[in-house]
Coordinates of C-alpha atoms and ligand atoms in Angstrom, one line a residue:
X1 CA 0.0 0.0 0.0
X2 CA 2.5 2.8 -1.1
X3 CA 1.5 6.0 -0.8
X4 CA 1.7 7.4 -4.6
X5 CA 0.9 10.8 -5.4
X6 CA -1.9 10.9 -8.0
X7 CA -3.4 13.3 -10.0
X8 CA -7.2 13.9 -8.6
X9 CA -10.3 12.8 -10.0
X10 CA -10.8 15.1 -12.5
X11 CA -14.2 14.7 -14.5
X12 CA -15.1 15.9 -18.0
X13 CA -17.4 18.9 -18.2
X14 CA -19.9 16.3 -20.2
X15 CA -19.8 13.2 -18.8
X16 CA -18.4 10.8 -15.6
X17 CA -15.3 10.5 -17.9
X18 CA -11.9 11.1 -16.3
X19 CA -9.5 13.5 -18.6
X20 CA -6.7 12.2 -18.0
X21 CA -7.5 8.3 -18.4
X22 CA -4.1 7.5 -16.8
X23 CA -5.4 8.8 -13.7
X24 CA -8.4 6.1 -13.6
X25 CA -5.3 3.8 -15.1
X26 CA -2.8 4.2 -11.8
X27 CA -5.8 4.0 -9.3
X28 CA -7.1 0.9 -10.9
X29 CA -3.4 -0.6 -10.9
X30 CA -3.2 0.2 -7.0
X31 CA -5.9 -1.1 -6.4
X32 CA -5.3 -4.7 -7.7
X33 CA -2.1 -4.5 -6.7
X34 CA -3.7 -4.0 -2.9
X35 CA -6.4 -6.6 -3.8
X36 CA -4.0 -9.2 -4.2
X37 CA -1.9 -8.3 -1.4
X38 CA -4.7 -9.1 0.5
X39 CA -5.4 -12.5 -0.4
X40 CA -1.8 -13.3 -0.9
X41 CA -1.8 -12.5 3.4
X42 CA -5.4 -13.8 4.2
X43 CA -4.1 -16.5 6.5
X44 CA -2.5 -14.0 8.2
X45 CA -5.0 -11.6 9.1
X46 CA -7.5 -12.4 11.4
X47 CA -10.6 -14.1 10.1
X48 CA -13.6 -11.2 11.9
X49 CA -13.2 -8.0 14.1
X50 CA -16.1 -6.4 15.6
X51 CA -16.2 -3.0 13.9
X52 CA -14.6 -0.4 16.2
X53 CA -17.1 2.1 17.1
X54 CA -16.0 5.3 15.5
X55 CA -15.2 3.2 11.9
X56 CA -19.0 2.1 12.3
X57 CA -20.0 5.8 12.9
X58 CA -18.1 7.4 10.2
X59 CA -19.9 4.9 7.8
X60 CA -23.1 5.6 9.0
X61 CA -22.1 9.8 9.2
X62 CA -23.1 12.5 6.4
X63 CA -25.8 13.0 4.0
X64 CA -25.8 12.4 0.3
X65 CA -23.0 13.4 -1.2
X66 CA -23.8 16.5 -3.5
X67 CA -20.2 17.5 -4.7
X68 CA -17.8 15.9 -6.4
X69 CA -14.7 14.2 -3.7
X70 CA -11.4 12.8 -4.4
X71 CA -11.0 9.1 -5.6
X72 CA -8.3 8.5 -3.4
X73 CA -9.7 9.7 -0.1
X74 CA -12.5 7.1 -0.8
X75 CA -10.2 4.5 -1.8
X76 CA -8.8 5.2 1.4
X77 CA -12.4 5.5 3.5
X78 CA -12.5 1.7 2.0
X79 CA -9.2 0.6 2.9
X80 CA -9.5 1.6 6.3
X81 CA -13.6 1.3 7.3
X82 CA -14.5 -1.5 5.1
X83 CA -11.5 -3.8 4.1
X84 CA -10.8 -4.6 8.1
X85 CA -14.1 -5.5 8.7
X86 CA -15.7 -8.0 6.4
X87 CA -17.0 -11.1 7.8
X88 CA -14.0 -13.0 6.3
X89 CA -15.9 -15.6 4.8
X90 CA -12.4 -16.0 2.3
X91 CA -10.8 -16.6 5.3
X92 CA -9.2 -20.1 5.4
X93 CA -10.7 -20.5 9.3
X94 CA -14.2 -19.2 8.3
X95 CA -16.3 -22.4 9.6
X96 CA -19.4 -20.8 10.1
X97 CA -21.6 -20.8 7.8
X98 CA -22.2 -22.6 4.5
X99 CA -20.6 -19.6 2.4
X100 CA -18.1 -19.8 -0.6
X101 CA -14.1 -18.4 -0.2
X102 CA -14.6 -17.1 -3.6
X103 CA -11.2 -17.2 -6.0
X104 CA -8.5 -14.5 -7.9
X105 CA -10.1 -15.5 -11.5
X106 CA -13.3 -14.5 -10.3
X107 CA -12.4 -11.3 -9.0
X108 CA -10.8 -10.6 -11.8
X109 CA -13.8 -11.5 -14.0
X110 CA -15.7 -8.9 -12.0
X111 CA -13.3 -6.2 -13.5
X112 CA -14.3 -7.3 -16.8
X113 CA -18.0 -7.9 -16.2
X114 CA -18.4 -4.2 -14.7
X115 CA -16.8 -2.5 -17.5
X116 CA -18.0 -4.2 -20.2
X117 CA -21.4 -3.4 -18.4
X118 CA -23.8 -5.5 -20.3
X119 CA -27.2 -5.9 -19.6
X120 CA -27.8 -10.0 -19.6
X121 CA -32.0 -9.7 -19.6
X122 CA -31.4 -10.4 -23.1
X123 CA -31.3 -9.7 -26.8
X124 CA -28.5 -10.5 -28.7
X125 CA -25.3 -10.1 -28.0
X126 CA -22.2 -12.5 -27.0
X127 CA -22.5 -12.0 -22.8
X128 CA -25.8 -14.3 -23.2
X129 CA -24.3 -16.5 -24.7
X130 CA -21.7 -16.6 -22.1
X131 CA -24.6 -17.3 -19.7
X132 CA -26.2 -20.4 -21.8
X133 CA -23.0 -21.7 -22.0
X134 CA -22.5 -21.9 -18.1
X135 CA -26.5 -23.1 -17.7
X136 CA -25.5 -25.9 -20.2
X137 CA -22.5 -26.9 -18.3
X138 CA -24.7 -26.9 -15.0
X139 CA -27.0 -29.3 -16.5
X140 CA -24.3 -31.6 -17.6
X141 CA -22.5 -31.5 -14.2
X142 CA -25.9 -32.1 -12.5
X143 CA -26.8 -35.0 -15.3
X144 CA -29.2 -33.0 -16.9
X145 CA -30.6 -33.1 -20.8
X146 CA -28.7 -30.5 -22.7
X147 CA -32.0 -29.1 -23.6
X148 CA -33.0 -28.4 -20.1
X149 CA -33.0 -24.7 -19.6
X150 CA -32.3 -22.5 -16.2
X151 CA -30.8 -19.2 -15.2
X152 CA -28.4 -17.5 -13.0
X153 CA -29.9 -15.8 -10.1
X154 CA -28.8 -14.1 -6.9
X155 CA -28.8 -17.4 -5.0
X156 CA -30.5 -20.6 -3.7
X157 CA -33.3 -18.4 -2.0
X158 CA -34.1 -16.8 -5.5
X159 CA -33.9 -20.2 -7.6
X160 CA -35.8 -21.9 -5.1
X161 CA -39.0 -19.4 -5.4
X162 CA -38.4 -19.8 -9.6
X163 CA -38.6 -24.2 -8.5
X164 CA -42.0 -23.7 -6.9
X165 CA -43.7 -21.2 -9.6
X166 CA -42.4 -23.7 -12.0
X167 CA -44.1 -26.1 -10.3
X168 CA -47.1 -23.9 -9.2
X169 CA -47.3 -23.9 -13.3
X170 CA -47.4 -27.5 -13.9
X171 CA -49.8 -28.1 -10.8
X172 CA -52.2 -25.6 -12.5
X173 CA -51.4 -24.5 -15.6
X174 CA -50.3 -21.1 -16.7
X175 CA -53.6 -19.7 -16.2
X176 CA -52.6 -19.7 -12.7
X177 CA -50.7 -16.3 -13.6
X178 CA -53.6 -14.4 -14.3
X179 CA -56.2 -15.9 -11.9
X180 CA -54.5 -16.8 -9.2
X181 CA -55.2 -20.1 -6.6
X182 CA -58.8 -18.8 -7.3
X183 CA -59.4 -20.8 -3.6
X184 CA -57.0 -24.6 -5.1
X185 CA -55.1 -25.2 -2.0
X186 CA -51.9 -26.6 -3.3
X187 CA -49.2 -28.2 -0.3
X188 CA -45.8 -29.1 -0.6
X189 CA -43.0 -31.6 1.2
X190 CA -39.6 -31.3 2.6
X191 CA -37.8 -32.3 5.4
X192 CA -37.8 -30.5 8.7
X193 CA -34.2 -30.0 8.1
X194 CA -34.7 -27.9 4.9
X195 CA -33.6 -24.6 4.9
X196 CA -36.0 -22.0 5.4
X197 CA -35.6 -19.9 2.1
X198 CA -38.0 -23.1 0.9
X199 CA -41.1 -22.0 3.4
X200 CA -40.2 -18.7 2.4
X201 CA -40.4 -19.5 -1.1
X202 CA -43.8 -21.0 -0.7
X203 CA -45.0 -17.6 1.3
X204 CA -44.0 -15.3 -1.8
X205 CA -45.4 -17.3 -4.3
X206 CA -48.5 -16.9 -2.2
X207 CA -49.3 -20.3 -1.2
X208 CA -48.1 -19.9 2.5
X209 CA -45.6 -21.5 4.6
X210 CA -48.4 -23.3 5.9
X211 CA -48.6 -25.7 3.1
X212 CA -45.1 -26.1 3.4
X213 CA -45.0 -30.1 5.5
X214 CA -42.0 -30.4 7.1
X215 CA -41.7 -34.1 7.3
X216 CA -39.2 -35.6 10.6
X217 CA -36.2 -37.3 9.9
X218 CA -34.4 -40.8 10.5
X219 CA -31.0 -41.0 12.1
X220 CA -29.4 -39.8 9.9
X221 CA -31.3 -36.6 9.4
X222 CA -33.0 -37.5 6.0
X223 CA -36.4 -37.6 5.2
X224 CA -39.0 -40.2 6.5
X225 CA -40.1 -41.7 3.4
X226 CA -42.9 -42.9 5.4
X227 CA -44.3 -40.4 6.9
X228 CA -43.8 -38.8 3.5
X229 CA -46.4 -40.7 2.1
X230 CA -48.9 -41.1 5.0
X231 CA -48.6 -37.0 4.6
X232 CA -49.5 -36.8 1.3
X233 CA -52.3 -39.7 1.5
X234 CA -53.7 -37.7 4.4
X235 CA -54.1 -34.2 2.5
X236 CA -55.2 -35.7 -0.2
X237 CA -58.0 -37.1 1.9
X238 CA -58.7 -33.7 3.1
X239 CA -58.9 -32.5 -0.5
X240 CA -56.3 -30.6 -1.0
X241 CA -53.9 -30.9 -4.1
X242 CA -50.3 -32.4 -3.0
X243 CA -48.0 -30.7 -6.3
X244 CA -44.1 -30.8 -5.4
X245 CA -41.7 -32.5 -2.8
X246 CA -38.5 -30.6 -1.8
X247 CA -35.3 -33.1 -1.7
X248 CA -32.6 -31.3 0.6
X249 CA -28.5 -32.4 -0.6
X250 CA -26.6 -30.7 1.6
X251 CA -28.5 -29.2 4.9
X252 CA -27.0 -26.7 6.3
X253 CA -27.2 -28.0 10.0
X254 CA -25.6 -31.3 9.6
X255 CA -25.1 -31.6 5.8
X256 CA -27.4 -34.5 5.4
X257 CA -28.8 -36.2 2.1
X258 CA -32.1 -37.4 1.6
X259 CA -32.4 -40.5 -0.3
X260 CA -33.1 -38.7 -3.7
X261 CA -33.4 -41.4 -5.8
X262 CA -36.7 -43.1 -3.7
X263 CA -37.6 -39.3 -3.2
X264 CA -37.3 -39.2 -7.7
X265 CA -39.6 -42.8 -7.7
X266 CA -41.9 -41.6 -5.0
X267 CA -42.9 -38.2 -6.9
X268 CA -43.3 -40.0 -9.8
X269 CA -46.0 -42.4 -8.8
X270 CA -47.5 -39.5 -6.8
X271 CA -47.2 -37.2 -9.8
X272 CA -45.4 -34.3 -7.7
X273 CA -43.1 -32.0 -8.7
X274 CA -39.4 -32.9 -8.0
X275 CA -37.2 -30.0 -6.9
X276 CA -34.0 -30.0 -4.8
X277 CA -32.5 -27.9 -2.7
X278 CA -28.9 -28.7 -3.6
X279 CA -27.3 -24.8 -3.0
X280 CA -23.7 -26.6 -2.1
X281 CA -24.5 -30.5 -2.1
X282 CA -25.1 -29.8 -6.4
X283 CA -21.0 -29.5 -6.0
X284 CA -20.6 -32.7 -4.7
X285 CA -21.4 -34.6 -8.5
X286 CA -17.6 -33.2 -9.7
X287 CA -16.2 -35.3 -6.9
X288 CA -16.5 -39.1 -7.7
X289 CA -16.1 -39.6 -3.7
X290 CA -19.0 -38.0 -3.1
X291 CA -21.1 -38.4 -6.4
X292 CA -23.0 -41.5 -4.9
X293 CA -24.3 -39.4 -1.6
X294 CA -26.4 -37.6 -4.3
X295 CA -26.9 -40.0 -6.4
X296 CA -30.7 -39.1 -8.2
X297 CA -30.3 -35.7 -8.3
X298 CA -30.1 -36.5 -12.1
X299 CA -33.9 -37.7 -11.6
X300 CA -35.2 -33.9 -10.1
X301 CA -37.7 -32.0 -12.3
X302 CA -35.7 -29.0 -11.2
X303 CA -32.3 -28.2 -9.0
X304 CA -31.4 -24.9 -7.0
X305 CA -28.0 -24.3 -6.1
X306 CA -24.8 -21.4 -6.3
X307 CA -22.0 -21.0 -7.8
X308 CA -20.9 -19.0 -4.8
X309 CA -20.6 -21.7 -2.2
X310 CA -18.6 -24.7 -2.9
X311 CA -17.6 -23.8 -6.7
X312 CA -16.4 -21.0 -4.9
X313 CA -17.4 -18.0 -7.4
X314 CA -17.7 -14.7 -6.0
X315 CA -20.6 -13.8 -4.6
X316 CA -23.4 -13.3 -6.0
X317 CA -24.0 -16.4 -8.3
X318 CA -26.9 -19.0 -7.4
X319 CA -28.6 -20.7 -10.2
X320 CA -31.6 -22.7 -11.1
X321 CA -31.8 -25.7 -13.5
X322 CA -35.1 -27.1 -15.2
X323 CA -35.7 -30.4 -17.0
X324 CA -38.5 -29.0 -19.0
X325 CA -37.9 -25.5 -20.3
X326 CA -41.0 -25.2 -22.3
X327 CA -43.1 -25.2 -18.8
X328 CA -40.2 -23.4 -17.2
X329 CA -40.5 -20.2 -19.8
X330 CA -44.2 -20.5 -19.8
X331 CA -44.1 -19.5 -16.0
X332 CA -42.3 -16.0 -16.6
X333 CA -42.5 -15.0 -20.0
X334 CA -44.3 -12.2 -21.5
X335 CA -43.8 -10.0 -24.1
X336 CA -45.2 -6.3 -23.4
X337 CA -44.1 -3.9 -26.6
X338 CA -41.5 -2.7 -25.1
X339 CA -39.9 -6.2 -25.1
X340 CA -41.3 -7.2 -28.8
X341 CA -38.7 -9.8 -30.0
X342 CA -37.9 -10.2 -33.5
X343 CA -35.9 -12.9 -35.7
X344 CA -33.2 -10.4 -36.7
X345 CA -31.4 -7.3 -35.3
X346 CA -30.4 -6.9 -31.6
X347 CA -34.1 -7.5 -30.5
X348 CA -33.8 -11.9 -31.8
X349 CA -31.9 -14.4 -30.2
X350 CA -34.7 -15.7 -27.7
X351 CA -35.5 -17.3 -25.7
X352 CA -34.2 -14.5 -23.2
X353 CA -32.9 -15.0 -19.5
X354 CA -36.1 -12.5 -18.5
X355 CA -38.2 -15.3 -19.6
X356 CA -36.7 -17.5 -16.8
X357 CA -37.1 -15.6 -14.0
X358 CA -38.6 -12.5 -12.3
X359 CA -35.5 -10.0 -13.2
X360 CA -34.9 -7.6 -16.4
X361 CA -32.2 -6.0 -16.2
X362 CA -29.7 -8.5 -15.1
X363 CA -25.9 -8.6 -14.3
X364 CA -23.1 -10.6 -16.5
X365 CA -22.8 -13.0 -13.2
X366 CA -22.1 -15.9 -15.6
X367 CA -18.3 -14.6 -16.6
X368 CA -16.9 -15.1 -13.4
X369 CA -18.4 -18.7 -13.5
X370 CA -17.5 -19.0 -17.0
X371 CA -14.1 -17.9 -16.1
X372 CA -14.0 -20.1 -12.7
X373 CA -14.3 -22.9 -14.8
X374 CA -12.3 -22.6 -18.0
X375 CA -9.2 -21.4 -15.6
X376 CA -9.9 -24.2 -12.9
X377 CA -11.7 -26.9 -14.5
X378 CA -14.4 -28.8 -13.0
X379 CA -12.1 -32.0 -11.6
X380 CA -10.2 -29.0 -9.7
X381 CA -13.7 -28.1 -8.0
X382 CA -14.4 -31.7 -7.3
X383 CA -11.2 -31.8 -5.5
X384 CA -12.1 -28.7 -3.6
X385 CA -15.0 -30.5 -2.5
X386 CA -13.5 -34.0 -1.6
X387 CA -11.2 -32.3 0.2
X388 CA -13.8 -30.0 2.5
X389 CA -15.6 -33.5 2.7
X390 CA -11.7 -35.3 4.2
X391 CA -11.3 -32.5 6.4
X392 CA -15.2 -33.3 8.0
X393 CA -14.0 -36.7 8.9
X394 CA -10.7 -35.8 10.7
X395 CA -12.4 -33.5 12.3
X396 CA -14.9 -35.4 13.4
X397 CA -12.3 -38.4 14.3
X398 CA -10.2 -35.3 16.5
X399 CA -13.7 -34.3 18.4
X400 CA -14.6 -37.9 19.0
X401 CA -11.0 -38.8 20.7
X402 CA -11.1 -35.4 22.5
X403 CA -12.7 -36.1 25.9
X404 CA -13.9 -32.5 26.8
X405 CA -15.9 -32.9 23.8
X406 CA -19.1 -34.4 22.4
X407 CA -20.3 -35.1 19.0
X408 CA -24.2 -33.9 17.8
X409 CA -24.3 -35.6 14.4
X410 CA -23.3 -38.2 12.0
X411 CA -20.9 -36.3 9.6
X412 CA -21.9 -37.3 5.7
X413 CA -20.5 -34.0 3.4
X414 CA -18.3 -31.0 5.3
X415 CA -20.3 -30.1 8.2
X416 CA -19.4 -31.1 12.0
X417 CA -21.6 -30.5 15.1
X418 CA -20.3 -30.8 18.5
X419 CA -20.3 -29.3 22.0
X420 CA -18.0 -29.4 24.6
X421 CA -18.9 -30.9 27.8
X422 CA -18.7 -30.3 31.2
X423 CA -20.4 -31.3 34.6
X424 CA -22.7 -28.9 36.7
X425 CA -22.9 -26.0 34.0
X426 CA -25.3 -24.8 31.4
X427 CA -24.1 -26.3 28.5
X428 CA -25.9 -24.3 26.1
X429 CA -25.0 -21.1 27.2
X430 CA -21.3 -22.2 28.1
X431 CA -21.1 -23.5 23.8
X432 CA -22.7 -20.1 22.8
X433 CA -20.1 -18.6 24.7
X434 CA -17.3 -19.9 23.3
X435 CA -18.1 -19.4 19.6
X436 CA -18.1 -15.9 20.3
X437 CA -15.1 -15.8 22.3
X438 CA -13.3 -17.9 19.1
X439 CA -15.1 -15.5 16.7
X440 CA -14.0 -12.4 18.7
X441 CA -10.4 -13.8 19.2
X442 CA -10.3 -13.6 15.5
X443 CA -8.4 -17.2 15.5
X444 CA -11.5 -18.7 13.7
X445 CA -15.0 -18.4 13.3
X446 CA -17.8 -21.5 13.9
X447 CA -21.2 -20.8 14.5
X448 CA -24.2 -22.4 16.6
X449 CA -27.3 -24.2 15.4
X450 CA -29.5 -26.7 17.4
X451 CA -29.8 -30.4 17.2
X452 CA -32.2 -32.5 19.2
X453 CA -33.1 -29.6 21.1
X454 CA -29.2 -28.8 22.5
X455 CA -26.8 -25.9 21.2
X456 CA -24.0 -27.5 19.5
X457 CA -20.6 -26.0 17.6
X458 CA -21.2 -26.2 13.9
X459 CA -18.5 -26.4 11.8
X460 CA -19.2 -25.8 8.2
X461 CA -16.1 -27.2 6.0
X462 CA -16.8 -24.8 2.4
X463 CA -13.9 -22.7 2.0
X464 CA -11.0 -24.2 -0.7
X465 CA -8.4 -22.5 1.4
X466 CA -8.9 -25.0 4.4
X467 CA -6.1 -26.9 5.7
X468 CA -5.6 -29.8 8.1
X469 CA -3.6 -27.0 11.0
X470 CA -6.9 -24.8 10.4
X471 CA -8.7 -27.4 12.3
X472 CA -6.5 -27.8 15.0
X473 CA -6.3 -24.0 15.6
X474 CA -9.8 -24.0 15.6
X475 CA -9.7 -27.2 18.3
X476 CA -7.1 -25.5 20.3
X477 CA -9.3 -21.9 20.3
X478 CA -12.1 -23.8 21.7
X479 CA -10.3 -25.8 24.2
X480 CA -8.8 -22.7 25.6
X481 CA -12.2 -20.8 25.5
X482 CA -13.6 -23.3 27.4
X483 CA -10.7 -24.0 29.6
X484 CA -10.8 -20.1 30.9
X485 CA -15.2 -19.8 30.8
X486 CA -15.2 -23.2 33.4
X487 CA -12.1 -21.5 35.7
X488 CA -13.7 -18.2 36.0
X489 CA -17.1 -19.9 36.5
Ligands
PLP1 C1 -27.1 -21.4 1.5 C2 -28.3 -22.3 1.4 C3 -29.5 -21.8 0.9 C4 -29.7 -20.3 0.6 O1 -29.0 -20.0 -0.5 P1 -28.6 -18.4 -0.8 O2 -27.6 -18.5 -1.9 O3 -28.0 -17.9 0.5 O4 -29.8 -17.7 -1.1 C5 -30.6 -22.7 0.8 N1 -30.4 -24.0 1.1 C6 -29.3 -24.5 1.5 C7 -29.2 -25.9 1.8 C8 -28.2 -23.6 1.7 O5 -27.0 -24.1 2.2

C-alpha cells in the first residue's frame, strides 16, 4: 500500500469521464495491486473483528453526497472502514456458515464484467451467450438433458422461489398467472431439516408456509419416506392438491442427504413435482467420492444451487436448473411492446434469461463462473470439494478422541456439530459462549445451530483455502475458550 501521489479525479465537463485516463489507469493498478496483497496474506489476518465504534460511525455519518470528492480519499475511506471488517468468509478458518471463499479468476472476471457493463435480460449479444454456455454446463455437471434450460440468479433463495412457480405452473397451468389459486389449495413436502428460504419460497409465491410439511427425519437426518407418504395420503383425503416435494443435498445444519433417488420414484408415482435444494451439495457430483451421496439428483424435475458456495465464485451467483424448459418459460415469460422480439437485429436471439425468471435488467454474473471454470476446471472443484468432505471426517475423528468434547451428528458431506462438555454448567450457554469468544479472538469463526433440542458447535467445511492446522487451531481456540469460561465460572 505505497502511498503514490496521484493526480485527482478530474471529471469531464460532459460526462463521468476522467480527462486524463491514466489517472483512472494508476488508481485501478493500485488497487489490484492491494487486492492481491490481501489475499496473498489472508491466512495471516485475522478471520472477523467487531467494527470499532468510531469506523462504524463514520460509515453511517453524512448526507448524500452533492459535490464531487477525491478518488483517493474514498479508496482510502474503503481501505480503512470497510476492508478490516468484512466477515471473512475467504478466510481459510471461516467455519461458520455454508458460504463460498470465492477465488482471484473471479475477482478478476468482475473487473471485466463491470466494464464491459452489459445488460444480460437479453437480446443479442455474446455476454448471453456466455450465460447459456454456463446453464448448459450446469446441467451436464448435475446429469441433466442438454436441452433443459435454467438461469443464474442471486442465489439458492431466488432459484428456489423460480422451482415452486415452476411447479405452481405444472400443478395448475399457466392460467394460474392471471387468476390466481382462485381458492386450489396446493401443499408441498420437505424435510424439517430444509432450509428456510424453501417456506419462504412457498410464502412469496402466495401459497403460504403453511402448506409447506416439514416431514421428521431418521437418524441420519433424512427424510422419513414414510411419513412422507402417510402426509401426502392424508391431504389428499382432506382435499387438498399435493404438487411438489422438496429433496434437501446438503442441509446446512448437519449436511445431510435425503435418499433422492426413492424421493425421484416416489414423486413419480404421486405425480409431484421434483425440486431439490442442492445450493452446495449440487457440488458434490464433480467429486467421484461423493457423487453416490447424491446419487438421483439426475432424476429432479428441477435443481437450486450457487456457484458462490462450494464452486467458490464470488458472490453473488446461485442458479436454477429445469428439465422441462418449455413449462419453465411459460411461467415467466411475457412480451409487453416494449420487449417485442424479433428474428433479426439486436431485438432476436430468444428465448431471453427474463423469460426464466422474475428480473430484467440483469448482471453478467455468468463470466466469473465461465471464467472459474475454464481457468480451474471442473475436476479441480471436485477436488475442492472431496477435500472440504476429508477435512469433515478428521475432524470429526479429533472431536470424538477429545474427551472434553461431544459429537451432535453423524458427519456425511463437510459439516461437523459438536459441544464441549462439562459437569454442573449450562451447556448451552457455556457452547454459545465460546463461539463468540473464538469468533472475537479472530483465530477462527464457527457458528451455533441446534440439534435435538441442545446448542452445539457447527462447523461448516466450504472454504478451498482450508487446511488440516486450520482445524487444530480451531480445536485449540475452543479448548482454551472453554478452559478459561469453566475456571472463572
Ligand atoms: C445457503 C443455502 C440456501 C440459501 O442460499 P442463498 O444462496 O444464501 O440464497 C438454501 N439452502 C441451503 C441448503 C443452503 O445451504
Amino acid at each position: 500500500m505505497t502511498a503514490t501521489t496521484q493526480p485527482p479525479f478530474q471529471t469531464s465537463a460532459d460526462s463521468l469521464d476522467p480527462t486524463d485516463w491514466n489517472s483512472v489507469r494508476q488508481m485501478g493498478h493500485r488497487m489490484l495491486d492491494d487486492m492481491v496483497d490481501m489475499l496473498a496474506g489472508l491466512r495471516e489476518a485475522p478471520v472477523w473483528q467487531p467494527m470499532p465504534p468510531a469506523a462504524r460511525q463514520a460509515l453511517r455519518g453524512g448526507a448524500l453526497p452533492t459535490e464531487p470528492g477525491d478518488l483517493d480519499a474514498v479508496y482510502q475511506d474503503f481501505q480503512t472502514l470497510v476492508q478490516p471488517y468484512g466477515s471473512g468468509n475467504s478466510h481459510p478458518r471461516f467455519m461458520g456458515w455454508v458460504q463460498g471463499g470465492g477465488n482471484p479468476v473471479g475477482m478478476l472476471a468482475e473487473l471485466l464484467a463491470a466494464a464491459t457493463n452489459p445488460n444480460l435480460g437479453g437480446r443479442d449479444h455474446a455476454p448471453i451467450e456466455v450465460e447459456r454456455q454456463v446453464i448448459r454446463w450446469a446441467a451436464e455437471m448435475l446429469g441433466f438433458p442438454q436441452d433443459a434450460s435454467g438461469v443464474l440468479v442471486t442465489g439458492t433463495s431466488m432459484a428456489n422461489l423460480i422451482a415452486v412457480l415452476v411447479a405452481r405452473t405444472r400443478a395448475l397451468g399457466t392460467d394460474v398467472r392471471r387468476t390466481g389459486l382462485q381458492g386450489r389449495r396446493l401443499v408441498a413436502y420437505t424435510s424439517v431439516e430444509a432450509h428456510n428460504c424453501v417456506a419462504r419460497a412457498m410464502d412469496m409465491a402466495g401459497l403460504g408456509s403453511d402448506a409447506l410439511r416439514l416431514i421428521g427425519v431418521d437418524a441420519q437426518h433424512r427424510i422419513d419416506l414414510h411419513a412422507l407418504q402417510a402426509a401426502i395420503a392424508q391431504d389428499t383425503a382432506a382435499g387438498l392438491h399435493p404438487f411438489m416435494v422438496v429433496g434437501c443435498a446438503g442441509t446446512v445444519d448437519t449436511g445431510a442427504v435425503d435418499d433422492l433417488s426413492a424421493l425421484a420414484a416416489l414423486a413419480r408415482t404421486q405425480g409431484l413435482w421434483f425440486h431439490v435444494d442442492a445450493a452446495y451439495g449440487a457440488l458434490a457430483m464433480l467429486s467421484p467420492a461423493q457423487r453416490p451421496l447424491v446419487q438421483g439428483l439426475s432424476e429432479a424435475d428441477s435443481v437450486a444451487f450457487d456457484f458462490h458456495k462450494w464452486a467458490q465464485v464470488p458472490y453473488d451467483a446461485g442458479c436454477i436448473v429445469v428439465r422441462d424448459a418449455a413449462l419453465h418459460a411459460a411461467t415467466f415469460a411475457s412480451q409487453p411492446a416494449y420487449l417485442q422480439r424479433s428474428v433479426r437485429g439486436m431485438a432476436g436471439n430468444q428465448p431471453w434469461p427474463t423469460d426464466f425468471g422474475p428480473d430484467l435488467s440483469r448482471g453478467f454474473r455468468a463470466l466469473k463462473v465461465w471464467m472459474t471454470l475454464k481457468t480451474y476446471g471442473a475436476a479441480k472443484l471436485g477436488q475442492v470439494v472431496a477435500h472440504n468432505c476429508s477435512l469433515a471426517q478428521h475432524l470429526a475423528r479429533c472431536v470424538d478422541a477429545e474427551p472434553q468434547l461431544e459429537r451432535l451428528a453423524p458427519v456425511t458431506l463437510n459439516v461437523v456439530c459438536f459441544r464441549v462438555k462439562a459437569p454442573g454448567v449450562d451447556l448451552d450457554a457455556l457452547n454459545a459462549d465460546i463461539v463468540a469468544d473464538v469468533q472475537e479472538s479472530g483465530v477462527a469463526v464457527s457458528s451455533t445451530t441446534r440439534i435435538g433440542g441442545v446448542l452445539a458447535i457447527r462447523v461448516a467445511l466450504v472454504n478451498h483455502r482450508t487446511r488440516q492446522e486450520d482445524l487444530q487451531m480451531l480445536l485449540d481456540a475452543v479448548l482454551a475458550a472453554a478452559q478459561q469460561r469453566l475456571a472463572s465460572a
